[in-house]
Coordinates of C-alpha atoms in Angstrom, one line a residue:
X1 CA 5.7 4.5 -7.2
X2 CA 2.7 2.2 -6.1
X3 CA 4.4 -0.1 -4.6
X4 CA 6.3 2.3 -2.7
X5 CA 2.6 3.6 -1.4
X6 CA 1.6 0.8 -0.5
X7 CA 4.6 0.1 1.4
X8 CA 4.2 3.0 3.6
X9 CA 0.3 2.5 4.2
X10 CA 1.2 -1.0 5.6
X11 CA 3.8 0.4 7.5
X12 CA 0.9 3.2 9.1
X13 CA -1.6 0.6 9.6
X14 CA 1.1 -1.6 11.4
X15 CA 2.2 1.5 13.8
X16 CA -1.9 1.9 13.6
X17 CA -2.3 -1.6 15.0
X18 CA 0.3 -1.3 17.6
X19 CA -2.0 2.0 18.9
X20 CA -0.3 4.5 17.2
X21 CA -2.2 8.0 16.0
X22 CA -1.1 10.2 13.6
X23 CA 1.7 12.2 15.5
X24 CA 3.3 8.4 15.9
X25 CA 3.3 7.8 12.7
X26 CA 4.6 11.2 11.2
X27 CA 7.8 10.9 13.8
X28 CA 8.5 7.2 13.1
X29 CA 8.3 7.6 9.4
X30 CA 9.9 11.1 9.1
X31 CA 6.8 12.2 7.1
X32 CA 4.5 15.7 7.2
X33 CA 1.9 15.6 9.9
X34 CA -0.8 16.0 7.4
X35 CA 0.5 13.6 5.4
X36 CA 0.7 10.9 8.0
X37 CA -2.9 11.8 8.6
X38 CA -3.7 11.0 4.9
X39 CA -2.2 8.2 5.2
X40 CA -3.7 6.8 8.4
X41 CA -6.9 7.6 6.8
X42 CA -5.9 5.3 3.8
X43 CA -4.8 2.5 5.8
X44 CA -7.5 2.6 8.2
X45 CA -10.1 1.3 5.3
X46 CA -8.4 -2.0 4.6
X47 CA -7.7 -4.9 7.3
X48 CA -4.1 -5.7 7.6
X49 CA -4.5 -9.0 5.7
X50 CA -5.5 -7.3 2.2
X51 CA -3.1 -4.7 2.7
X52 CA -0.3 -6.9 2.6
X53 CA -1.6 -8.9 0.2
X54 CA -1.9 -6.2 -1.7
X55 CA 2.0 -5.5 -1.3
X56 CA 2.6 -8.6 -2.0
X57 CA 1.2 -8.5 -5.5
X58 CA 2.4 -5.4 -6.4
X59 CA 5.6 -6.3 -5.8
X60 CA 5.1 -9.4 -7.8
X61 CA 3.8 -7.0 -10.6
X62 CA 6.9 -4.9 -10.5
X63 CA 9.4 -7.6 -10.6
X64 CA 7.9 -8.7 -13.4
X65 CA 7.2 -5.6 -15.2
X66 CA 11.0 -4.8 -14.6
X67 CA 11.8 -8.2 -16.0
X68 CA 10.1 -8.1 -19.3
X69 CA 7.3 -11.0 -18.1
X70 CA 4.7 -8.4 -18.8
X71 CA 3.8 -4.4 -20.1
X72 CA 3.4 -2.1 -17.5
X73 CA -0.2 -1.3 -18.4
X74 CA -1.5 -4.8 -18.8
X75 CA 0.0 -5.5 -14.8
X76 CA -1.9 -2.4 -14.1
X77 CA -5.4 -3.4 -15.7
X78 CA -4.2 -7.1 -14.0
X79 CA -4.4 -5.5 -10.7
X80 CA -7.1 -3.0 -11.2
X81 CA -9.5 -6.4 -12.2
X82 CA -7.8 -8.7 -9.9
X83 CA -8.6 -6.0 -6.6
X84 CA -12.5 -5.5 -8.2
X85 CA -12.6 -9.0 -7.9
X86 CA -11.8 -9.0 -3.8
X87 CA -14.2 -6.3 -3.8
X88 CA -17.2 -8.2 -4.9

């Protein structure tokens, strides 16, 4: 899911932040070294601050999406227009 990629770039850039390289990451999240490499490379390009505010939406997004409060692919044009807007 997105939300659950998200969740594990934050978790890279935080092991990231705390001086971890890509071997730290792949043994502390029990993932492929080429993956944690893909990953790192991901949450490398965003400070810390958007990614978890990122998370934090997404999650927001889910909940709701499970709870009826909105269509699936109205949250995702929602979040699509809402992360073009930090951009800019």
């Amino acid at each position: 899911s997105l939300v659950g990629h998200f969740r594990l770039v934050l978790q890279v850039r935080e092991i990231y932040e705390s001086g971890g390289q890509a071997d730290t990451v792949a043994k502390v999240l029990k993932i492929h070294p080429f993956r944690a490499r893909k990953m790192l490379e991901q949450a490398r390009s965003l400070p810390l601050p958007a990614l978890e505010a990122m998370y934090r939406r997404l999650q927001q997004l889910d909940f709701e999406i499970k709870t009826g409060q909105i269509q699936s692919d109205l949250a995702l044009e929602t979040l699509v227009v809402e992360l073009s807007a930090q951009v800019n």
